[in-house]
Short mmCIF file of C-alpha atoms in Angstrom, two decimals:
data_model
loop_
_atom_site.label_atom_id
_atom_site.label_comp_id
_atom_site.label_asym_id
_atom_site.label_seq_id
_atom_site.Cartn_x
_atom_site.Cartn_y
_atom_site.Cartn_z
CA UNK A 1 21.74 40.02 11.67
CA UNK A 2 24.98 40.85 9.93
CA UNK A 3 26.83 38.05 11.56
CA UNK A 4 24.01 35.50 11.32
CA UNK A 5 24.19 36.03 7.58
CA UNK A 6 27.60 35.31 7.62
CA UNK A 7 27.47 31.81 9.76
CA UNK A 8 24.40 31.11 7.54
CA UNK A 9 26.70 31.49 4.23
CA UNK A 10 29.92 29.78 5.72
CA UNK A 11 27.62 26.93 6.76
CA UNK A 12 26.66 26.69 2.96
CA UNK A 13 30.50 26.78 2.16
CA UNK A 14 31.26 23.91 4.48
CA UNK A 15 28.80 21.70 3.19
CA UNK A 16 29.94 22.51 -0.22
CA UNK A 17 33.69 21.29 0.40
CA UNK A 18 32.71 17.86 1.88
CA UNK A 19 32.85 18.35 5.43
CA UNK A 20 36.41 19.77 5.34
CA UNK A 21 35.86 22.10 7.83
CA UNK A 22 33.34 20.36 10.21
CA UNK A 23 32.78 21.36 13.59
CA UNK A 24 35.04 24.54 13.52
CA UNK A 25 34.18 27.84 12.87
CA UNK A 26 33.37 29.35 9.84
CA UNK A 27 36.30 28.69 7.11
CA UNK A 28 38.34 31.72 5.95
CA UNK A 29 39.06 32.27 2.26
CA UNK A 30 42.22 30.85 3.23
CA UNK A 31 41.14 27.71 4.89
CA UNK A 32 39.34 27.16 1.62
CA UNK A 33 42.03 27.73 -0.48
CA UNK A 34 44.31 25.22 1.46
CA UNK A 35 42.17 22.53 1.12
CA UNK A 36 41.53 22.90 -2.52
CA UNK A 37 43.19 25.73 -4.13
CA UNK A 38 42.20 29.09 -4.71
CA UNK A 39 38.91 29.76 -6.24
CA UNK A 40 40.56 31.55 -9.30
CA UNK A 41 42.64 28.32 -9.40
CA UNK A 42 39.29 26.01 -9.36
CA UNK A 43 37.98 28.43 -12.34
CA UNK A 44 41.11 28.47 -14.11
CA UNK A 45 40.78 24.63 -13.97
CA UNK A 46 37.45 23.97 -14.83
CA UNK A 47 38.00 26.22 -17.88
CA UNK A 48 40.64 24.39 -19.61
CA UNK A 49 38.58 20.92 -18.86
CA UNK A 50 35.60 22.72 -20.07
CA UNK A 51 37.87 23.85 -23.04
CA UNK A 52 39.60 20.62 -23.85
CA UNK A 53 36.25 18.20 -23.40
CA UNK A 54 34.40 20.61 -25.69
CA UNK A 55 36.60 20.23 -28.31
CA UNK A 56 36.72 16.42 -27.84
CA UNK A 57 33.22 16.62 -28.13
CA UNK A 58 32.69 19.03 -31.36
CA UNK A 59 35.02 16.75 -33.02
CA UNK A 60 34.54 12.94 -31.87
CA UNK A 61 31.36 12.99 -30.61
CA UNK A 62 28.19 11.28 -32.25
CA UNK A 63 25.76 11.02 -29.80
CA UNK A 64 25.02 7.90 -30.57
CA UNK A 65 23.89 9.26 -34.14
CA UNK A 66 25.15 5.93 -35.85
CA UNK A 67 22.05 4.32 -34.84
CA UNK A 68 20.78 6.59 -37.51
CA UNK A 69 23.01 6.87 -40.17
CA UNK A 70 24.20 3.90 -40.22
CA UNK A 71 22.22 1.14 -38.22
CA UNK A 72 19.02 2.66 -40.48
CA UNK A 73 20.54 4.15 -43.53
CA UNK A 74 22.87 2.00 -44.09
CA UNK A 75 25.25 4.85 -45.42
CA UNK A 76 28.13 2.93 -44.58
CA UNK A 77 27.67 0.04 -47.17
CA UNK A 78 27.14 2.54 -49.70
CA UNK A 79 30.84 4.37 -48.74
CA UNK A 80 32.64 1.16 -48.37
CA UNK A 81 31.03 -0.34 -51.52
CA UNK A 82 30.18 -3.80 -53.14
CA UNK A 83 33.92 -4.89 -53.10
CA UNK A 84 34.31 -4.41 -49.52
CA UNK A 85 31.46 -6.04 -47.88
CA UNK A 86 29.03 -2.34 -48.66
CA UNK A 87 26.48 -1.95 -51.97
CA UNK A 88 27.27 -0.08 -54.91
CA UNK A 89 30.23 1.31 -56.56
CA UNK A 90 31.39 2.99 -53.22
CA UNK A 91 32.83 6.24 -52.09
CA UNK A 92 36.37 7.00 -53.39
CA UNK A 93 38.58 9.93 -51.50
CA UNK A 94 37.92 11.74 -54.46
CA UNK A 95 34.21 11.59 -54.68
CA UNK A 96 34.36 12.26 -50.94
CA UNK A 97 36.04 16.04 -51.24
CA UNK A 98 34.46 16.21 -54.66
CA UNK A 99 31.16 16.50 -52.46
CA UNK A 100 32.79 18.65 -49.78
CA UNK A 101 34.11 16.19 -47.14
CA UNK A 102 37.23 17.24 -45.48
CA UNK A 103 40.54 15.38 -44.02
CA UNK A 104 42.40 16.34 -40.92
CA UNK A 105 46.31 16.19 -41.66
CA UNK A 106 47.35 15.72 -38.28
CA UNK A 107 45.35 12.62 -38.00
CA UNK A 108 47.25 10.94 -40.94
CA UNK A 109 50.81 9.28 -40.21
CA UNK A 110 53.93 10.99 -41.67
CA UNK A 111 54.40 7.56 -44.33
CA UNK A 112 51.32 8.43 -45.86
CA UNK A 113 51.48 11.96 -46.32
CA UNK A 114 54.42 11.12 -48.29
CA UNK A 115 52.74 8.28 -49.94
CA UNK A 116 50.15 10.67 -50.66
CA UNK A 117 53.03 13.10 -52.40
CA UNK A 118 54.33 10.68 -53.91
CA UNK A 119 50.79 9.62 -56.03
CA UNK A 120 51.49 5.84 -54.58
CA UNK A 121 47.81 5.88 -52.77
CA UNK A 122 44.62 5.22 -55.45
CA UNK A 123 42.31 7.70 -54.38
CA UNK A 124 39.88 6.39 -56.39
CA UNK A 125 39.50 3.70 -54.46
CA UNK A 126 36.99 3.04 -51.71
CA UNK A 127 39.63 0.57 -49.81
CA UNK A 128 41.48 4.58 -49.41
CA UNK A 129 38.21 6.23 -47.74
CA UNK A 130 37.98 3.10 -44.74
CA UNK A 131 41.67 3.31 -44.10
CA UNK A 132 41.03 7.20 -43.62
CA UNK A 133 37.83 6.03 -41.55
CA UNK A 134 39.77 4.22 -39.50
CA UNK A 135 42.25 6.58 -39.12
CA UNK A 136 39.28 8.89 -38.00
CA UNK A 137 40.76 11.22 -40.02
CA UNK A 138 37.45 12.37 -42.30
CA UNK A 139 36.14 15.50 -40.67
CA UNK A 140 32.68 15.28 -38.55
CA UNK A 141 32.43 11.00 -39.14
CA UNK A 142 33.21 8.18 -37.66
CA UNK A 143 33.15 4.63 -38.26
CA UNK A 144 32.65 1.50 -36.33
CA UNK A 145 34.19 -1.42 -37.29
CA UNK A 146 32.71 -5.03 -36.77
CA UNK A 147 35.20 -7.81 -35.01
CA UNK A 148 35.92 -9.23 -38.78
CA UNK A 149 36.92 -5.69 -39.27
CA UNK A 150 34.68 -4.29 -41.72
CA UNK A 151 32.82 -1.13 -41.42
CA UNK A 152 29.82 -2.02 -39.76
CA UNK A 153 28.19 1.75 -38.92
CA UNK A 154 28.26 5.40 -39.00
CA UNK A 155 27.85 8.05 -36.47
CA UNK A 156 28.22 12.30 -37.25
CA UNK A 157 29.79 14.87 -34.88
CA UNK A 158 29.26 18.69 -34.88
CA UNK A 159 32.76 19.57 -36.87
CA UNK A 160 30.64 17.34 -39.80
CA UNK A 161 29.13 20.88 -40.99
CA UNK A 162 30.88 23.22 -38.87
CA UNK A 163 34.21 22.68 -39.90
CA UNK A 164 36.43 22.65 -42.70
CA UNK A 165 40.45 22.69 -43.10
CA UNK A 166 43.06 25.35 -44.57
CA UNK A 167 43.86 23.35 -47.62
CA UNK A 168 47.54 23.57 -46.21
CA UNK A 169 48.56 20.03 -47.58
CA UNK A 170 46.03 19.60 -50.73
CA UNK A 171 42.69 20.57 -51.49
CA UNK A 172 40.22 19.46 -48.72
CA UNK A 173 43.24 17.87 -46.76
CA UNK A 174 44.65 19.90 -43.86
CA UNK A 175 44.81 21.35 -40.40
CA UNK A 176 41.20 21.91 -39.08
CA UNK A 177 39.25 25.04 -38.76
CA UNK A 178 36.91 24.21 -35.77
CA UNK A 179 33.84 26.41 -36.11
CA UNK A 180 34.04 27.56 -40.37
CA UNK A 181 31.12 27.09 -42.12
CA UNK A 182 32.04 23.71 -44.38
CA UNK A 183 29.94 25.55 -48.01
CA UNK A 184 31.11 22.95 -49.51
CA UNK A 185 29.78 20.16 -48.05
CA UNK A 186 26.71 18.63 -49.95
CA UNK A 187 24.55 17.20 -47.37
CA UNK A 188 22.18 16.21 -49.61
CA UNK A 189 24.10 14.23 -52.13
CA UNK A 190 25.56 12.44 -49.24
CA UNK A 191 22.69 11.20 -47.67
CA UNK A 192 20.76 10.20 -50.79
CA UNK A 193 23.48 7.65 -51.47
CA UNK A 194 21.60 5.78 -48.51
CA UNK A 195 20.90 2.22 -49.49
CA UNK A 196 17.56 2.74 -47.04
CA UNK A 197 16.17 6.26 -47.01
CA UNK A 198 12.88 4.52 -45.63
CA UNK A 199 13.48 6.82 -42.06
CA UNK A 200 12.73 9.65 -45.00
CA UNK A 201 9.68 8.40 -46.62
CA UNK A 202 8.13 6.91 -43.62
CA UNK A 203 8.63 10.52 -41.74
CA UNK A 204 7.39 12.17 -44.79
CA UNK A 205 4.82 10.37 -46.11
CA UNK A 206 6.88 10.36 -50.09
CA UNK A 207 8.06 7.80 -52.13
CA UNK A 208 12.16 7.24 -52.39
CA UNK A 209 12.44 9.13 -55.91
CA UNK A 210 10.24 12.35 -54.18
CA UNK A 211 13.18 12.48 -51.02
CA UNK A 212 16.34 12.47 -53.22
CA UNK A 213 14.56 14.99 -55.45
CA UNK A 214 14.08 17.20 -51.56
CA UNK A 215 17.80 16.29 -51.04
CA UNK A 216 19.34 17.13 -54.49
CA UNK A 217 17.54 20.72 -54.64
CA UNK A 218 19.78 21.84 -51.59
CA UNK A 219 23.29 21.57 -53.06
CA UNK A 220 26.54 22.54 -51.67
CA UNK A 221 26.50 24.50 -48.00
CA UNK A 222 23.08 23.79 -47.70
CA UNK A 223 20.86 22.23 -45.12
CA UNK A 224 17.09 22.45 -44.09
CA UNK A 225 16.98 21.75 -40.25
CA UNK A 226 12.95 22.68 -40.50
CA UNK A 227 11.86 19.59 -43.03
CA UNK A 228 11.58 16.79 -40.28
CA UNK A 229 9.24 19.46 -38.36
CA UNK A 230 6.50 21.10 -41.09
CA UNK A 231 7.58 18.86 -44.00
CA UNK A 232 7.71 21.89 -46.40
CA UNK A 233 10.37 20.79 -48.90
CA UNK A 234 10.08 24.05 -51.09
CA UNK A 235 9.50 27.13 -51.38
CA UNK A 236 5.90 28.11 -52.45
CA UNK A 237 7.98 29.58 -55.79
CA UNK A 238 9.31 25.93 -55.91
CA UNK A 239 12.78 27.25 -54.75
CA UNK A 240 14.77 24.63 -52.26
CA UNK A 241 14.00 25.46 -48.85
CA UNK A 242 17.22 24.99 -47.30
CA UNK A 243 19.32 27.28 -45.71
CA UNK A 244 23.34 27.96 -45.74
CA UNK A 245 25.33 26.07 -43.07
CA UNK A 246 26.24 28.96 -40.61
CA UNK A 247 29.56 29.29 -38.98
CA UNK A 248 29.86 28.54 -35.02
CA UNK A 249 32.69 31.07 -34.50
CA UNK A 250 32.06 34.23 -32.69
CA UNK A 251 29.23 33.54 -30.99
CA UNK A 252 30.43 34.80 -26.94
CA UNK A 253 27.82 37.28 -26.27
CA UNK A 254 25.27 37.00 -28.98
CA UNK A 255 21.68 36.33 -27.56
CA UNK A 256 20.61 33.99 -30.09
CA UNK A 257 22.26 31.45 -32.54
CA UNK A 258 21.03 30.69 -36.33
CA UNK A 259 19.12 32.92 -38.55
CA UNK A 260 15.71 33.12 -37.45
CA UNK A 261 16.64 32.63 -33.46
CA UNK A 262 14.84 29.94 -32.60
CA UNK A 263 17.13 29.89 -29.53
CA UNK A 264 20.53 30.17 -27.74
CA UNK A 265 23.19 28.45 -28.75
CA UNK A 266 23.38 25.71 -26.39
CA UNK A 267 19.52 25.28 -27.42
CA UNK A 268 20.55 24.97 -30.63
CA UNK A 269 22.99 21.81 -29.79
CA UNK A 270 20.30 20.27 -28.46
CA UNK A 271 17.86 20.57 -31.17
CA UNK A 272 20.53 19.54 -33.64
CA UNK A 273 22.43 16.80 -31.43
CA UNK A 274 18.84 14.95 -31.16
CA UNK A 275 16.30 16.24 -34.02
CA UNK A 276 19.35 16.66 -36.83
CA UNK A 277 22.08 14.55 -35.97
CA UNK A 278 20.04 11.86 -34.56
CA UNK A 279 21.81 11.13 -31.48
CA UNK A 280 20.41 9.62 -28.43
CA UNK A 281 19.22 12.37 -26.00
CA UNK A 282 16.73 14.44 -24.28
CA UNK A 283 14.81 17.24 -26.71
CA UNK A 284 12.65 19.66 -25.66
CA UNK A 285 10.58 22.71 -26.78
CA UNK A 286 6.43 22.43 -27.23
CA UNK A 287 6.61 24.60 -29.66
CA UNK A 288 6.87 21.77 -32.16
CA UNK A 289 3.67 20.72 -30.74
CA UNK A 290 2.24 22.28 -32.61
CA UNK A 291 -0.01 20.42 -35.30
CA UNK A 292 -0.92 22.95 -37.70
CA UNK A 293 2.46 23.85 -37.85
CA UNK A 294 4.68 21.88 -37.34
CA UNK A 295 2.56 18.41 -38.32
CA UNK A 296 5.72 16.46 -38.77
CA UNK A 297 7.05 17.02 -35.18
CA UNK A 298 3.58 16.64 -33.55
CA UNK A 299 2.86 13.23 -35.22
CA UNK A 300 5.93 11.97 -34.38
CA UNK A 301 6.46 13.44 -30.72
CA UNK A 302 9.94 14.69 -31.86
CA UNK A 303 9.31 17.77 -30.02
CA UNK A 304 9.37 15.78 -26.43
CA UNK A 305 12.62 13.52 -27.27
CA UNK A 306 13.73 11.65 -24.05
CA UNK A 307 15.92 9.12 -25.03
CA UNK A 308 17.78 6.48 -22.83
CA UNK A 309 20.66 6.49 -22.35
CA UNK A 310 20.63 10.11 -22.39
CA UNK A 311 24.17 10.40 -25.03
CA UNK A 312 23.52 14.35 -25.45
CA UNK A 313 22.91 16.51 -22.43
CA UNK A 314 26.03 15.74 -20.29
CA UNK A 315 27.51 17.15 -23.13
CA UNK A 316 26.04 20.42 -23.92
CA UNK A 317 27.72 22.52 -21.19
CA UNK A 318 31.04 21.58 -22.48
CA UNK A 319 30.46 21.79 -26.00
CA UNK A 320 29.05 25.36 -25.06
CA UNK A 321 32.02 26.15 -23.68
CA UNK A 322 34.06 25.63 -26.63
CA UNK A 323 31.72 26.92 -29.32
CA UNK A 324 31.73 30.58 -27.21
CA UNK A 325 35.64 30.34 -26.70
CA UNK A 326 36.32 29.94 -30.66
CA UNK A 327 36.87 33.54 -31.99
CA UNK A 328 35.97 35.10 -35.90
CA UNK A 329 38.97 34.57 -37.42
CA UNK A 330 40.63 37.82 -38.87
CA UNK A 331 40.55 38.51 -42.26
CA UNK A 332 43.89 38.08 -44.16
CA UNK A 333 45.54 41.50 -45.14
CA UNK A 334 45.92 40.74 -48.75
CA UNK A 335 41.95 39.83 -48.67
CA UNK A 336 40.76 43.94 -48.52
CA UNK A 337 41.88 47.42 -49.14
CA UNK A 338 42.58 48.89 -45.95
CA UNK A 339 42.28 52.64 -46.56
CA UNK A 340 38.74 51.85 -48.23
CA UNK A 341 37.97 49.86 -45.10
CA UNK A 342 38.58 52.39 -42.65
CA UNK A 343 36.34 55.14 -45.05
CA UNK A 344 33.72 52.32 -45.02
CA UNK A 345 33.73 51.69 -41.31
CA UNK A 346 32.70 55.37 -41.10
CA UNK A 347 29.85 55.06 -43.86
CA UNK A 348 28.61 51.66 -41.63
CA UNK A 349 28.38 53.58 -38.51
CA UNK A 350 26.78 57.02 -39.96
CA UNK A 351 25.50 57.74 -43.08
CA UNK A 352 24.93 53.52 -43.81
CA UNK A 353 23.12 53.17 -40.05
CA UNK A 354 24.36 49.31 -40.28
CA UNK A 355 25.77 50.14 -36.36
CA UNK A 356 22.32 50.51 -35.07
CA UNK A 357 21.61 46.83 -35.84
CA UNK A 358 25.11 45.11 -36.33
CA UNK A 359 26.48 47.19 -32.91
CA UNK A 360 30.44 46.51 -32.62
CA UNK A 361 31.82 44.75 -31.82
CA UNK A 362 29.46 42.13 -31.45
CA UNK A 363 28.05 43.01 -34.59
CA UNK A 364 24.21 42.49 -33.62
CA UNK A 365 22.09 43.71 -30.58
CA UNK A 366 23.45 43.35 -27.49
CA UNK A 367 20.23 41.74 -26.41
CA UNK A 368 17.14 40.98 -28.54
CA UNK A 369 18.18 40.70 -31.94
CA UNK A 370 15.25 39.52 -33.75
CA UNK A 371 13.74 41.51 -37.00
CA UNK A 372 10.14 40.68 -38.50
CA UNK A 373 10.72 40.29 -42.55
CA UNK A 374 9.32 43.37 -42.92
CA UNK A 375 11.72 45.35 -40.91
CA UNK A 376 14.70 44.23 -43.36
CA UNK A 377 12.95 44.06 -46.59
CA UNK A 378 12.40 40.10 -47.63
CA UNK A 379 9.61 37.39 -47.66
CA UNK A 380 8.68 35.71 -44.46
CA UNK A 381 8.91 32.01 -45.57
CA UNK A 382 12.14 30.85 -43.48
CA UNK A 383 10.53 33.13 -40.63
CA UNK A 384 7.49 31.66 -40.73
CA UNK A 385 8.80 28.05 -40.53
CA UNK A 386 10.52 29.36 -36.85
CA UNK A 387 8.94 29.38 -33.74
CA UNK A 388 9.86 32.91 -33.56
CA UNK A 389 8.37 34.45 -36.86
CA UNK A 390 11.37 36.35 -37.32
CA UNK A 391 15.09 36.78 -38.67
CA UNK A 392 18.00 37.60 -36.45
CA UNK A 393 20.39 40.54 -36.75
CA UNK A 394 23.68 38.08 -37.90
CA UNK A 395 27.10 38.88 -36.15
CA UNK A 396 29.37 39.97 -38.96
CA UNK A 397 32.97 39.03 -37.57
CA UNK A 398 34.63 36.52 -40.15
CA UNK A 399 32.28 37.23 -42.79
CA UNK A 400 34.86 36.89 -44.72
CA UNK A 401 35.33 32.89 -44.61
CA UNK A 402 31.48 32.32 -45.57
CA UNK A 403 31.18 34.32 -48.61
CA UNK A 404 30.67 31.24 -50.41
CA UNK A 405 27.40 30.01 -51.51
CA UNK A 406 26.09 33.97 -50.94
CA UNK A 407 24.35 36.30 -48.10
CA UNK A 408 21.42 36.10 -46.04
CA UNK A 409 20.12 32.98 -44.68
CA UNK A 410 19.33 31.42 -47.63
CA UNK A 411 22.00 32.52 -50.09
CA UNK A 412 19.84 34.70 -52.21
CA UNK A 413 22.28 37.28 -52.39
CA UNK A 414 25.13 36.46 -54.38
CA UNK A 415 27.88 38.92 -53.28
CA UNK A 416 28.04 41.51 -50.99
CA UNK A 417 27.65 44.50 -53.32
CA UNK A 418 24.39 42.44 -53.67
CA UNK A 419 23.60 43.20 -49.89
CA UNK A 420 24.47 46.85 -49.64
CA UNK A 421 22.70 48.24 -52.76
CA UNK A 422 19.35 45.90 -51.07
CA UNK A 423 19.78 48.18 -48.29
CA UNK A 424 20.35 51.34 -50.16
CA UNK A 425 17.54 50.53 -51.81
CA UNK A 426 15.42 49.65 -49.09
CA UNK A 427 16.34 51.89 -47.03
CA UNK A 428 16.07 54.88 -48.94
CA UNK A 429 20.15 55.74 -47.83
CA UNK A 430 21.40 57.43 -50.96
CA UNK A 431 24.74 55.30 -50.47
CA UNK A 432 27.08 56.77 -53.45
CA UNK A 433 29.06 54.37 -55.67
CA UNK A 434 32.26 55.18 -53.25
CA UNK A 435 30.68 54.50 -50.17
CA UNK A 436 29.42 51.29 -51.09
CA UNK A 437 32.60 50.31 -52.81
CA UNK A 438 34.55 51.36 -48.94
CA UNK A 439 31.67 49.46 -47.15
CA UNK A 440 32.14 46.14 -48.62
CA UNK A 441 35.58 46.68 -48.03
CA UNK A 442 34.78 47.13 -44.75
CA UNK A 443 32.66 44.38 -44.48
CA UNK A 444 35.20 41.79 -45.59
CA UNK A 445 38.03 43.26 -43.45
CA UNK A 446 35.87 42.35 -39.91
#
């Protein structure tokens, strides 16, 4: 039996090497690592292809999203402007970072850095924003250029809202920070500057004036990735119903990504890369089906995307990869008191309980980390727009570069003090002024 098992397996192995070994006995680990390596070698391999084509992908990559954003928006006229071939007064450099767009400084040649020092380039001028375009130097967008050599489209990538730069040559210009939340980018304003925002009113069933009202109420760092599904643009208070762009560092070995868990991370590529981003792929989850719910997503079929050619799924394994190999950044030294940290990491594992939810080091449940609204102590409105009904325990590690724009999912806590004394308070935990005071020192130090 023993032995059969074996030939049975080594007969698996020989068809999986092509034939190498055809006709002779079973291959040793040996034979198989003659012919193509060792195993750990093959890993070791695919890893750093896996690593290096999911960056490529976070950062280039647009799925085929300028169909959207540009072929049907039009966004592009309205960056390049009336004087070069777009609509409108156009999109300087400055209005670009003014509204949160970011450029790489390792994609820009060494003469115009020092043009750049020198104040020689207008960067009021749209002309500046194409060259930069064409230097594909604007974090998370790309542009296509016709044969005359105009801009003649748009596409997105991931890095678009899930990355932002160190500020190391000016503000909004430098070296990349793959995975940071961008809080400063204004989604909103930026699409509303869409000659054709019929895509909007057509989904929504609004006039032009009611979607840039939807988009405006957002502001900086925020997005709502649930309005092309239930069509709720606000809050029943009238509040904006977006939600603060989360960071995609940190995320090897937590069960589910964003703040009410609709799914794992690599689910959540999807849903973006087709449903968000607009790229041409394959989307799946019946769960949109759902016509009371989700009306917007059952009338259109959104919810069963299958797109051809297929732009996104090849992708996704890769661009896994990546996401789970970028780590929380550490927090600077200068940014926290240590000796209050380390009292506070003792009042966030005992007398705080934080540990029994936010378990280090992974900072949430190994596991299921979902909450009902109740269990934490706020309304269910972004819950209730999720399949799952619920909020998810969030991983903690670099909470320090996404303190901007507040806490919680939607911001409504302004600082971190904020957060603890909700807890203390909801709690019933009797936190002293000290111990909160060490806690959010702790807090910011992870």
């Amino acid at each position: 039996m023993w032995k059969r098992f074996i030939f049975d397996v080594g007969l698996i192995g020989i068809g999986s090497i092509g034939g190498a070994f055809a006709g002779d006995v079973v291959p040793s680990a040996n034979d198989v690592a003659a012919a193509h390596g060792s195993f750990d070698a093959q890993i070791v391999h695919h890893a750093q292809t896996m690593l290096a084509e999911g960056r490529n992908t976070f950062r280039y990559d647009t799925f085929g999203s300028e169909r959207f954003w540009g072929d049907a928006l039009h966004l592009h006229e309205a960056i390049a402007g009336e004087q070069n071939g777009g609509v409108g007064a156009g999109v300087s450099p400055n209005t670009a970072l003014s509204v949160g767009l970011k450029v790489d400084v390792d994609a820009l040649p060494e003469a115009l850095k020092n043009q750049i020092t020198a104040g020689e380039v207008d960067l009021d001028d749209p002309a500046t924003t194409l060259a930069l375009l064409d230097l594909n130097a604007v974090v998370g967008v790309t542009s296509f250029t016709t044969p005359d050599g105009n801009i003649g489209s748009m596409g997105i990538q991931c890095a678009f809202c899930h990355s932002t730069v160190d500020d190391s040559f000016a503000p909004g210009i430098g070296k990349r920070l793959d995975g940071w939340a961008n809080r400063d980018l204004n989604v909103g304003a930026i699409v509303s500057l869409a000659p054709n925002l019929t895509p909007f009113t057509e989904l929504l069933g609004v006039d032009t004036e009611t979607v840039k009202q939807v988009l405006a109420s957002w502001g900086p760092g925020r997005y709502d990735a649930f309005l092309n599904k239930d069509g709720k643009a606000f809050r029943p208070d009238g509040k904006q119903a977006g939600t603060l762009l989360p960071p995609a560092f940190g995320l090897a070995g937590v069960n589910l990504a964003t703040s009410t868990g609709s799914g794992s991370v690599t689910y959540w590529n999807a849903y973006v890369g087709v449903t968000q981003m607009h790229g041409i792929g394959t989307y799946f989850d019946p769960r949109f089906g759902d016509s009371d719910k989700y009306p917007v997503s059952a009338k259109t079929g959104s919810w069963n995307t299958r797109d051809t050619p297929d732009r996104v799924t090849d992708k996704l394994a890769e661009l896994h990869f990546y996401q789970l190999s970028i780590p929380a950044p550490s927090a600077p030294e200068d940014s926290y008191d240590p000796v209050a940290a380390e009292r506070g990491k003792t009042v966030f594992n005992d007398s705080g309980n934080c540990a029994s939810c936010h378990v280090p080091p992974l900072f949430t449940e190994p596991g299921y980390n979902l909450h009902t609204p109740a269990e934490i102590g706020v309304d269910s409105f972004q819950a209730d727009r999720s399949p799952t009904g619920m909020y998810r325990t969030a991983p903690l590690a670099g909470l320090w570069t996404h303190q901007k724009g507040g806490f919680f999912h939607d911001g409504r806590f302004a600082t971190l003090p904020d957060v603890v004394e909700h807890y203390d308070d909801y709690f019933k935990l009797g936190l002293s002024d000290g111990d909160k005071h060490d806690l959010v020192e702790y807090l910011k130090s992870l």
